[in-house]
Coordinates of C-alpha atoms and ligand atoms in Angstrom, one line a residue:
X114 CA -41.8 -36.7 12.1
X115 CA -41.4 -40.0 10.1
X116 CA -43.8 -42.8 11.9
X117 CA -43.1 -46.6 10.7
X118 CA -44.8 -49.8 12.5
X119 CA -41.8 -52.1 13.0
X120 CA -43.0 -55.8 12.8
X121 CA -40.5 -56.2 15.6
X122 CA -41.9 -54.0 18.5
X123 CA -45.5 -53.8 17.1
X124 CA -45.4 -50.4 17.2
X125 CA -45.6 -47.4 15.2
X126 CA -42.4 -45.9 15.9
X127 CA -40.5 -42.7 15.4
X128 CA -38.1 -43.1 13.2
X129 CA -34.9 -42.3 13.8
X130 CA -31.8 -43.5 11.5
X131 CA -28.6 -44.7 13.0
X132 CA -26.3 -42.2 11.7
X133 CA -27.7 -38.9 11.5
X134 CA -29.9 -37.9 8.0
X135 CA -28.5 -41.3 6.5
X136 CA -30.5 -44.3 6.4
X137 CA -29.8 -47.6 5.1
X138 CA -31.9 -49.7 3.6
X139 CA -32.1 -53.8 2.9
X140 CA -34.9 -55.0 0.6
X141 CA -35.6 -58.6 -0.3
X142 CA -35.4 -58.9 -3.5
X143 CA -36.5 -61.5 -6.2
X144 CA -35.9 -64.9 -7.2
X145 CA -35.4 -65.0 -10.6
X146 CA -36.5 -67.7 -11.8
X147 CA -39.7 -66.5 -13.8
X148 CA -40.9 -63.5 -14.7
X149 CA -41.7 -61.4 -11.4
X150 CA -46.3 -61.1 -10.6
X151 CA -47.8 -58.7 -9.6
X152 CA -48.1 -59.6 -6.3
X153 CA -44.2 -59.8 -6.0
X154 CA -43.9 -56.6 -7.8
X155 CA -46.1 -54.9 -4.5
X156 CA -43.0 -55.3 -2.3
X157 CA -41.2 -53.8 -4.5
X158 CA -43.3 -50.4 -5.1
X159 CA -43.4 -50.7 -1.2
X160 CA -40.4 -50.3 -0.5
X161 CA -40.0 -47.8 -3.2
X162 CA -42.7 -45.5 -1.7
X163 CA -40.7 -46.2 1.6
X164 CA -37.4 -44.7 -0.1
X165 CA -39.0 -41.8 -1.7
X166 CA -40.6 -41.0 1.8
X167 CA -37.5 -40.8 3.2
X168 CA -35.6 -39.0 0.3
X169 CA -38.8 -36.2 0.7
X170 CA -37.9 -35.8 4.4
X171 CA -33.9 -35.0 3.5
X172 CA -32.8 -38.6 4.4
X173 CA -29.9 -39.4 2.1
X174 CA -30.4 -43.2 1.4
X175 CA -28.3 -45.9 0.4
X176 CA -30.6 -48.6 -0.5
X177 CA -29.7 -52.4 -1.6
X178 CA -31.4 -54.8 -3.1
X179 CA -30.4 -59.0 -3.4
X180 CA -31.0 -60.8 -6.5
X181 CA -31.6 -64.6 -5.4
X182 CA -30.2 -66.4 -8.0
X183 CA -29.4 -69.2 -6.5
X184 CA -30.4 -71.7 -2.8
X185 CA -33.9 -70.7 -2.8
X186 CA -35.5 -74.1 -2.8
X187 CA -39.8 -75.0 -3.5
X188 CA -40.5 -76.2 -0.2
X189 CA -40.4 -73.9 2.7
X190 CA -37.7 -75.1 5.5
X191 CA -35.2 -76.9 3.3
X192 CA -37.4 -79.5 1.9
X193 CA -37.4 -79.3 -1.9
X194 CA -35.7 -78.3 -4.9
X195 CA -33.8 -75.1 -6.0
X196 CA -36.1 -73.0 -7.8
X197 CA -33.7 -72.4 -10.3
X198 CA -32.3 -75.4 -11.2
X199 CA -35.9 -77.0 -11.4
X200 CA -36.6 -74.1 -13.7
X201 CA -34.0 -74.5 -15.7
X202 CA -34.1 -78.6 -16.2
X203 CA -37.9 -77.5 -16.9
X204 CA -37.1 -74.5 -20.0
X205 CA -34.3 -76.4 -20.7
X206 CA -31.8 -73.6 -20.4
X207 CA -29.0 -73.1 -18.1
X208 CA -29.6 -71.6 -14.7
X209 CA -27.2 -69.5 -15.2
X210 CA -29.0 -68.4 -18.4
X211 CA -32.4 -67.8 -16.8
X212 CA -31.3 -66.1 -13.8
X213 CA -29.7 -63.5 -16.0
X214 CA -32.8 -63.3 -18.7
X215 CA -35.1 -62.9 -15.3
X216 CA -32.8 -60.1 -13.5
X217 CA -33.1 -58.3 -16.9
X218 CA -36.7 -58.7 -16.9
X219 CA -37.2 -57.5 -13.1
X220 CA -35.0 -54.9 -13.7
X221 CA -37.4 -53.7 -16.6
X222 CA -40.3 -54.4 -14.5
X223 CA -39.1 -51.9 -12.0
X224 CA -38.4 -49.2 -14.5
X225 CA -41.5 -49.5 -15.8
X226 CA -43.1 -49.4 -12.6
X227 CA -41.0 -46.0 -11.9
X228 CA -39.8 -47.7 -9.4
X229 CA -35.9 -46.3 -8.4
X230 CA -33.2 -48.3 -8.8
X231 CA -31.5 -49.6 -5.9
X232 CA -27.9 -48.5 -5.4
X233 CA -26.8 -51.9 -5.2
X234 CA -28.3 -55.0 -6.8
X235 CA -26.2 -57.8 -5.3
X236 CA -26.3 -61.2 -6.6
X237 CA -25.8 -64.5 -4.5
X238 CA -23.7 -66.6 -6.6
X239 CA -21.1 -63.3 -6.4
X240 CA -21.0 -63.5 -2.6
X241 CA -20.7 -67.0 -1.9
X242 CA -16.9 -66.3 -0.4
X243 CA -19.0 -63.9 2.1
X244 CA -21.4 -66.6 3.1
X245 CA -19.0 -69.0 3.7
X246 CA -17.0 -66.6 5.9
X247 CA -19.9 -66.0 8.1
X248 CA -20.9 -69.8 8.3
X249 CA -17.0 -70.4 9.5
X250 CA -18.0 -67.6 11.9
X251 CA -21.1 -69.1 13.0
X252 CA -19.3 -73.1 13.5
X253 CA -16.6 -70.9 15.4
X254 CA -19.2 -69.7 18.1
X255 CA -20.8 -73.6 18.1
X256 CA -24.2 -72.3 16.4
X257 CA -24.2 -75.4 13.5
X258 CA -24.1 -79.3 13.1
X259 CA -23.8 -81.2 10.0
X260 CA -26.3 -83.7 8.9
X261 CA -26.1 -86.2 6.2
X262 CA -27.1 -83.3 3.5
X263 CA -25.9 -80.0 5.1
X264 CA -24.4 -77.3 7.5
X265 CA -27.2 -76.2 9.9
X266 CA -28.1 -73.7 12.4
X267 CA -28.9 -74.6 15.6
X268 CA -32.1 -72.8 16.6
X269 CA -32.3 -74.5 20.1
X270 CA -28.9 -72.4 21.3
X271 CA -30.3 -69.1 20.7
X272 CA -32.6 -68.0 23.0
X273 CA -34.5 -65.1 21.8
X274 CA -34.9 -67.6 18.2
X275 CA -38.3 -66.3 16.5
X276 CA -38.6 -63.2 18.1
X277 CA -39.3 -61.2 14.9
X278 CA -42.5 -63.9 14.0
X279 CA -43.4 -64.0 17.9
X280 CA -42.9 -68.1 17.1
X281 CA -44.9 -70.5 19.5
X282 CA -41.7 -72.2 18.8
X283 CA -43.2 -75.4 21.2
X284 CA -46.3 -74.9 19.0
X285 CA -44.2 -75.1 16.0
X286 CA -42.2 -78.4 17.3
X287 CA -45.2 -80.1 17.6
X288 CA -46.6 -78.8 14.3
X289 CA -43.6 -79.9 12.4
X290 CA -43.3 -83.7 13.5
X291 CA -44.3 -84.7 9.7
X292 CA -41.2 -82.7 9.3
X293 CA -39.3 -85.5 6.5
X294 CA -36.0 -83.9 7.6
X295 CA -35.4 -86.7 10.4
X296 CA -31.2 -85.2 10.5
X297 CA -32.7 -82.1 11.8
X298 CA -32.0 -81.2 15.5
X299 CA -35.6 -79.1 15.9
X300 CA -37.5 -78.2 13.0
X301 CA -36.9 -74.3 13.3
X302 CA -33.0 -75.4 12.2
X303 CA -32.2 -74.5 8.9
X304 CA -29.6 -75.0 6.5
X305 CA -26.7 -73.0 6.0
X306 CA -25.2 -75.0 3.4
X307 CA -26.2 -78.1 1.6
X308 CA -24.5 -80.5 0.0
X309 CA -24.8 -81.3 -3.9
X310 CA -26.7 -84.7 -4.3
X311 CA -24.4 -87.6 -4.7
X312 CA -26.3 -89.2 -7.6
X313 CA -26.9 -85.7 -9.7
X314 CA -24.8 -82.6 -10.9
X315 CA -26.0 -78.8 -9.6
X316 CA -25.2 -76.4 -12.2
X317 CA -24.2 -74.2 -9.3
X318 CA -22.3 -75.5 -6.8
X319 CA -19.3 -74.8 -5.2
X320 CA -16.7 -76.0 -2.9
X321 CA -16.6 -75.0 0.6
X322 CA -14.6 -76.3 3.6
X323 CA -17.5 -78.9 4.2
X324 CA -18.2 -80.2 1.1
X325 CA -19.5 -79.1 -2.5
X326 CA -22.7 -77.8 -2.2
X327 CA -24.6 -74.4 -2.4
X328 CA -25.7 -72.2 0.3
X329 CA -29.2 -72.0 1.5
X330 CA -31.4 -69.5 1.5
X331 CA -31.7 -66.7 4.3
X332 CA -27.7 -67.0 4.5
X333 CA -27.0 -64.7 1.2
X334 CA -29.5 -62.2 3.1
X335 CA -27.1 -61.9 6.3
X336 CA -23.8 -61.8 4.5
X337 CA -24.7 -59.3 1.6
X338 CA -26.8 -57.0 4.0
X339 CA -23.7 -56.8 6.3
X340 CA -21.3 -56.8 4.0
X341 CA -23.1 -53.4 2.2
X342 CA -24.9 -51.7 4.9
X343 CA -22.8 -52.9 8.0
X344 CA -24.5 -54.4 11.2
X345 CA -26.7 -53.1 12.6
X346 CA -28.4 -50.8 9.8
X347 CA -31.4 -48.9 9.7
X348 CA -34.5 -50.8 7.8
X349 CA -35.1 -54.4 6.9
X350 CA -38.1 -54.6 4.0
X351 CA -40.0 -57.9 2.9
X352 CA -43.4 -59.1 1.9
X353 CA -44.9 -60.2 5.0
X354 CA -44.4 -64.5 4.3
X355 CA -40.6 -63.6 5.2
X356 CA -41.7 -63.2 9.0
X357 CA -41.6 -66.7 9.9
X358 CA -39.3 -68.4 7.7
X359 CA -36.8 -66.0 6.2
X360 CA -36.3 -62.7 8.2
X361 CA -36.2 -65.3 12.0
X362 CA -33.8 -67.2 10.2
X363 CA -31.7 -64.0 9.2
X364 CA -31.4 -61.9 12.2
X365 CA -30.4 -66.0 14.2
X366 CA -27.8 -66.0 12.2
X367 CA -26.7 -62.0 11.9
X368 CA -27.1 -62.3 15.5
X369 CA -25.5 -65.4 16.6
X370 CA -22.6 -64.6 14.7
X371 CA -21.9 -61.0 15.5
X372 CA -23.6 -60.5 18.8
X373 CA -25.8 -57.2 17.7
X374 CA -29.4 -56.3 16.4
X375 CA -29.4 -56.9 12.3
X376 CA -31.7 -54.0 11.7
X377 CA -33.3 -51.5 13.8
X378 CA -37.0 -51.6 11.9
X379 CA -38.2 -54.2 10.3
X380 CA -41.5 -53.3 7.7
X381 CA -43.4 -56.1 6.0
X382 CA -45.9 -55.8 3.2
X383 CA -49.5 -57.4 2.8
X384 CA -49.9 -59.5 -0.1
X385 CA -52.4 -58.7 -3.2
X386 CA -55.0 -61.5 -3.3
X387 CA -57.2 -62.4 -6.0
X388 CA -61.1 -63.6 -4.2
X389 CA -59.6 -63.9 -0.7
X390 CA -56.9 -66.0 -2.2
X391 CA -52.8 -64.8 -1.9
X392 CA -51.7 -64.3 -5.6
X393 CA -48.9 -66.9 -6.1
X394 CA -46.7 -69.5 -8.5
X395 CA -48.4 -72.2 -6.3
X396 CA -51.7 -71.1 -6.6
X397 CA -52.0 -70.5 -10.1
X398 CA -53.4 -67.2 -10.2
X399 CA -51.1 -64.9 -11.2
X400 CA -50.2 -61.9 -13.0
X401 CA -47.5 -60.4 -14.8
X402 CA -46.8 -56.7 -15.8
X403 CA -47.2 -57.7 -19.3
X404 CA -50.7 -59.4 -19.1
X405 CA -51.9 -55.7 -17.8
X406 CA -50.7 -54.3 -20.7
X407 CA -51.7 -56.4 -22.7
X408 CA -55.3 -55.8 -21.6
X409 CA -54.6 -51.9 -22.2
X410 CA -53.4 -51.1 -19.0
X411 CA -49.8 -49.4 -18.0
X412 CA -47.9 -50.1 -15.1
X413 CA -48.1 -47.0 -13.7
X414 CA -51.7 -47.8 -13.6
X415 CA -51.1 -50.6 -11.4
X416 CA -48.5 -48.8 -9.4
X417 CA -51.6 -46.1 -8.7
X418 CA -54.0 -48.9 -7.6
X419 CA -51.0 -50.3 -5.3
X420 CA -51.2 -46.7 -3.5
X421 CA -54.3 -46.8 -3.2
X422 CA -54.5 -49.3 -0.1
X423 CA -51.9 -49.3 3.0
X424 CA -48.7 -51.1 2.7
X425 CA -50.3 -52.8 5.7
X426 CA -53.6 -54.3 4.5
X427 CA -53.9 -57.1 2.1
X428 CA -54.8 -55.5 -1.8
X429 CA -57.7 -57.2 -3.3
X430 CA -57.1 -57.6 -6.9
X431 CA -59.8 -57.0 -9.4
X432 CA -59.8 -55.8 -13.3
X433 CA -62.5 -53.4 -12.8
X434 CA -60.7 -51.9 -9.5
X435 CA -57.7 -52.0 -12.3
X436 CA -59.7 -50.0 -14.7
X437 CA -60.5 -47.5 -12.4
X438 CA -57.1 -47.1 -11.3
X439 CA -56.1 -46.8 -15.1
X440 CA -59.0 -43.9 -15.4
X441 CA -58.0 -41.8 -12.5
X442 CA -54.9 -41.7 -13.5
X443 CA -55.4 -40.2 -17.1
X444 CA -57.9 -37.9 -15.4
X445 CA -55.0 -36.5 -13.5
X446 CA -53.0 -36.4 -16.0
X447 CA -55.6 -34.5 -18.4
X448 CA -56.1 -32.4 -15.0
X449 CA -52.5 -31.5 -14.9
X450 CA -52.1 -30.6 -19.0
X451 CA -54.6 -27.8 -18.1
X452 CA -52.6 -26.3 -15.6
X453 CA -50.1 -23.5 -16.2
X454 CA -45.8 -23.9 -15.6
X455 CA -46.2 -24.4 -11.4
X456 CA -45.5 -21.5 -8.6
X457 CA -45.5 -21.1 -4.9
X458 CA -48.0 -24.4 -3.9
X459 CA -50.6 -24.6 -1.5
X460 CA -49.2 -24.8 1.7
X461 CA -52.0 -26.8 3.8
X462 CA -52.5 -29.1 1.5
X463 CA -48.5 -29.2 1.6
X464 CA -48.8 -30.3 5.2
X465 CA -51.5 -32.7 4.8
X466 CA -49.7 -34.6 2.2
X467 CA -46.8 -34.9 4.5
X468 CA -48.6 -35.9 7.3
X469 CA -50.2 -38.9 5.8
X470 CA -46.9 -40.0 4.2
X471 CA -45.4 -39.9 7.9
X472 CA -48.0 -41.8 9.3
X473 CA -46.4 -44.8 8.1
X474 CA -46.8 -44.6 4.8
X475 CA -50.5 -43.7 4.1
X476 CA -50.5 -43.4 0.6
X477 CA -54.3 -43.8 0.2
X478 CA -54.7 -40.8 2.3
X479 CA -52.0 -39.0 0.2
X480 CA -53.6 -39.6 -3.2
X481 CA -57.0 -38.1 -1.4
X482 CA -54.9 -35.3 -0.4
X483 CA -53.8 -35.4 -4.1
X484 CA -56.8 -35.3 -5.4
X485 CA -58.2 -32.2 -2.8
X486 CA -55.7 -30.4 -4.2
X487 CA -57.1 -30.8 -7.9
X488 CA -60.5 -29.9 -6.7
X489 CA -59.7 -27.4 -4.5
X490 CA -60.3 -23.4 -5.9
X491 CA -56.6 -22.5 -6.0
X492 CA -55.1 -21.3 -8.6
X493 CA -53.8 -23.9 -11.6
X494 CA -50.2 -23.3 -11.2
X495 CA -50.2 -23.3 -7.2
X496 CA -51.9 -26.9 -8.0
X497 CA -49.3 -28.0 -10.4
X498 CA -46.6 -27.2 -7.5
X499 CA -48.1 -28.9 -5.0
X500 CA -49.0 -32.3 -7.1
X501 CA -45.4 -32.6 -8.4
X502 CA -44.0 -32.2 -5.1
X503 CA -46.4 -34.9 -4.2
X504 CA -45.2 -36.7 -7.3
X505 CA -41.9 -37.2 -6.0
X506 CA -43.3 -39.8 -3.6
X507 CA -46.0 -41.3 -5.3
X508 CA -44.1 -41.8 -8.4
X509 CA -46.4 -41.6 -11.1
X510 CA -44.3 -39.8 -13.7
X511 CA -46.7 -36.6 -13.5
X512 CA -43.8 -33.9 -14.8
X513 CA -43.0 -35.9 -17.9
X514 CA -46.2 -36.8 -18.7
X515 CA -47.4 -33.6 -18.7
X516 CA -44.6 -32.4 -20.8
X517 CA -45.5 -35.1 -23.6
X518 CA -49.4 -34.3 -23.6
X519 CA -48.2 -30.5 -23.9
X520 CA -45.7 -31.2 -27.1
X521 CA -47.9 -30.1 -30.3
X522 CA -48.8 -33.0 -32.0
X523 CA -46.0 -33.7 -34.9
X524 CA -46.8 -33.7 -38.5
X525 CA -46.5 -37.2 -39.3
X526 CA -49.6 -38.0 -37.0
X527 CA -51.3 -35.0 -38.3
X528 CA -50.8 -36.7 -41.7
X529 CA -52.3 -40.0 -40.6
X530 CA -55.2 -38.3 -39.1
X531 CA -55.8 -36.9 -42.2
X532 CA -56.0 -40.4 -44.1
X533 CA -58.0 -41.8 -41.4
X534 CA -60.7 -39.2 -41.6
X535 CA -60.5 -39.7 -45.3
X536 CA -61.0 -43.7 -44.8
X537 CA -64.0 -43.1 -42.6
X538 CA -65.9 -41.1 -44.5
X539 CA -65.2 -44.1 -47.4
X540 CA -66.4 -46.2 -44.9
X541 CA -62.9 -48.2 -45.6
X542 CA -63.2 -49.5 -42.0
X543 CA -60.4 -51.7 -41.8
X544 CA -58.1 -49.0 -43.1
X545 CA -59.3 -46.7 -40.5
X546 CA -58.8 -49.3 -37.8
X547 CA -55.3 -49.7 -39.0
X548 CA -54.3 -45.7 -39.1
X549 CA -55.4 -45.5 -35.7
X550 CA -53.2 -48.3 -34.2
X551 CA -50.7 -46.7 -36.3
X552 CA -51.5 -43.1 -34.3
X553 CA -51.5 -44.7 -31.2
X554 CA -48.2 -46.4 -31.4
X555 CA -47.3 -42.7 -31.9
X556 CA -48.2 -41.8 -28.8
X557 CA -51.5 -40.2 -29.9
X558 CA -54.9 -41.2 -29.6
X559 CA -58.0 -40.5 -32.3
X560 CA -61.0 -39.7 -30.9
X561 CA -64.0 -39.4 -33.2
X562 CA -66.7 -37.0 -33.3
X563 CA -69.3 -35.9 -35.4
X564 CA -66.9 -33.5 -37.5
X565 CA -64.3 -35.8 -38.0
X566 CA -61.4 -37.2 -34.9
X567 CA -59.5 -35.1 -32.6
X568 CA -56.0 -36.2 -31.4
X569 CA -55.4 -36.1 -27.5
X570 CA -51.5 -37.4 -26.4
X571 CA -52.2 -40.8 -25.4
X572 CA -51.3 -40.6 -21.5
X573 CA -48.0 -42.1 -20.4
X574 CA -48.2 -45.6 -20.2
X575 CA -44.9 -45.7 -18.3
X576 CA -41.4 -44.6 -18.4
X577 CA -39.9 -46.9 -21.2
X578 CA -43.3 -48.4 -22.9
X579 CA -43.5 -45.4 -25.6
Ligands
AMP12 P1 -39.7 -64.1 -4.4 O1 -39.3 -63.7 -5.8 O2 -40.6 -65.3 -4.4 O3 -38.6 -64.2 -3.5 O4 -40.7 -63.0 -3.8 C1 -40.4 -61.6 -3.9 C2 -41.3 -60.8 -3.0 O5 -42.7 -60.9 -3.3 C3 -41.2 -61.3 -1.5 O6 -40.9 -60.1 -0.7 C4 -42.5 -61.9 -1.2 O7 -42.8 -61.7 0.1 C5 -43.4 -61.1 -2.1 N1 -44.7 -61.7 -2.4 C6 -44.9 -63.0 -2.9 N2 -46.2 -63.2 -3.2 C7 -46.8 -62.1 -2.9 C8 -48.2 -61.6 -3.1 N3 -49.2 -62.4 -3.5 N4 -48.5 -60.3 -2.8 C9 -47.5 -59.5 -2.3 N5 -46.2 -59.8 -2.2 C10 -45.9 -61.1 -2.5
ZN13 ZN1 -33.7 -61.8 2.3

């Protein structure tokens, strides 16, 4: 029995999907604008590790995934500029240009992440039609007003408005009176669609029956997510600074204009922090895939340290905790090479694993169960069965890791062990150093003892970074 805690009950619920043994799924995606952090990449392995929870209990899943490519502006509540168009004046590129360079590099991020693709990976700027069909929709039923720069949503005539967030929505009023939007009805309102600016082009714009313009933010969410997965569907994902902003604002407008629930469970990941503080564009601290690599580490190291702390709790951020992510994972893998080709697993252990999976996701309790497994007294090849079945949710490429570290070790980095031996004992120590970068980029590593090096496979450092 599956168990996720739904932001919108507060509850650890059974879960249940809508139609029977098929779920859908609707993740946030990215707004690509720049090259995705670490931090964003954590929703992402989230929601993976929800998927491949649900594939492991016989769900079939149909999973989709938005690319924001366009409305997404730098202030929160419609204040501010779009983030790609500011990056794009910035780089000096086109937005279109850079939203397609990011996608790409997302995309890679994710494969490198083993992260499974979603079915669907729907861009805004292809559904504009669909947005502007549910706006008409929502201007039908009397949900928006027009101010001098957009179509907006009139929180004030729904009555159940911030239900997701639990909103002190008085509290809020009051908060928001610096709000610079002075058109604005209430400052919970939010835009539907704004208008271009009179004295300045958009590179994306578009017209619409009220004017040229582009569409905000949470609209593409609502339209795409109905359009794919119809309305209601089963689970809504997002990092957990959607709540109040983005995922209230979606299910008003899903809501308003269709009269039933958007999703049935909504899950929201913590963020990753770096000393107490959320990693972020804003706050200058962040992190790409490729600045961990660059420091030695793989991405499948960092998907590892995600596991290792509940979807739920925030995940502290620290090259050292990094490290040790990076060495338990090449300890598995070295524990894994030993083991002979897998047969019937070990069931308790089988049980366990499942267990803490189900209990809304409890992937630090599943790697422990993982690890039990490795230090437990059966048999290598009962191991080996259980771990990869375990593998197909923790995603850590265990199968075809083991496969390479198994492959004997081809000629051609035979040869340049050889030379580098050679060069050693000529104390030619730059030649050496060069042989061995050369062996590593073939996948091998040389490591030296007192009767010359021994070549290991260098552990995987991810699906497409051989
Ligand atoms: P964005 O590309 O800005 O739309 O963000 C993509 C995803 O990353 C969203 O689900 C955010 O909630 C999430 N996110 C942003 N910052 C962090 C962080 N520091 N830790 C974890 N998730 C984050
Ligand atoms: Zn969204």
């Amino acid at each position: 029995m599956l168990k996720l805690f739904n932001t919108l009950t507060r509850k650890k619920e059974e879960f249940t999907p809508l139609v029977k043994n098929r779920v859908g799924i609707y993740s946030c995606g990215p707004t690509v604008y720049d090259f995705a952090h670490i931090g964003n990449l954590r929703a992402f392995l989230f929601a993976d590790i929800l998927k491949r929870t649900l594939l492991y209990n016989g769900f079939e899943v149909k999973h989709i995934m938005n690319i924001t490519d366009v409305g997404h502006l730098t202030g929160d509540r419609d204040m501010g500029t779009d983030k790609l168009e500011q990056a794009a004046r910035e780089k000096q590129k086109s937005a279109w240009e850079l939203a397609s360079y990011y996608t790409d590099a997302f995309l890679h991020d994710l494969k490198s992440l083993n992260i499974l693709n979603a079915d669907k990976f729907p861009k805004a700027t292809d559904h504009i039609k669909d947005m502007i069909k549910l706006i008409e929709v929502l201007e039908k039923k009397g949900f928006t007003y027009r101010t001098t720069d957009g179509i907006y949503f009139d929180t004030g005539k729904l009555p159940d408005y911030g239900k997701l967030a639990k909103l002190d929505i008085e509290g809020l009023r009051e908060g928001a009176r610096v709000e610079v939007n002075p058109d604005k009805r209430s400052p919970t309102d939010f835009a539907l669609w704004k208008f271009s600016p009179s004295d300045s082009k958009r590179e994306m714009e578009w017209q619409s029956p009220w004017g040229v313009g582009f569409p905000g933010w949470h609209i593409e969410c609502s339209a795409m997510s109905t359009k794919y997965l119809g309305q209601p569907f089963d689970i809504h994902t997002g990092g957990i600074d959607h709540i109040p902003v983005h995922h209230t604002n979606e299910i008003a407008q899903s809501e308003a204009a269709y009269g039933k629930p958007l999703a049935n469970v909504w899950l929201h990941s913590e963020f990753v922090v770096i000393d107490e503080t959320r990693m972020g564009k804003s706050e200058g601290n962040l992190l790409t895939l490729e600045e961990l690599q660059k420091r030695g580490y793989s991405s499948l190291a960092y998907r590892y340290f995600a596991l290792q702390a509940h979807y739920r709790s925030k995940l502290n951020f620290t090259w050292e905790a990094l490290e040790g992510a990076q060495n338990a994972l090449n300890n598995l893998y070295a524990a894994i090479a030993e083991y002979k080709e897998p047969q019937i697993g070990c069931a308790e252990f089988e049980s366990q694993f499942l267990e803490a999976i189900n209990d809304d996701l409890d992937t630090p309790k599943a790697l422990a169960v993982m690890w039990e497994v490795v230090h437990s007294d059966y048999p290598g090849e009962a191991k080996l069965q259980s771990i990869l079945q375990f593998d197909k949710v923790l995603g850590l490429s265990l199968a075809e890791t083991r496969r390479k570290l198994l492959k004997p070790i081809p000629d051609d980095v035979e040869k340049l062990k050889n030379q580098r031996d050679k060069a050693r004992e000529e104390k030619k120590w730059q030649l050496s150093d060069e042989l061995r970068k050369k062996i590593k980029k073939s996948g091998y590593i040389a490591k030296d003892t007192d009767h010359g090096s021994v070549l290991s496979a260098s552990p995987s450092p991810g699906p497409d970074e051989e």
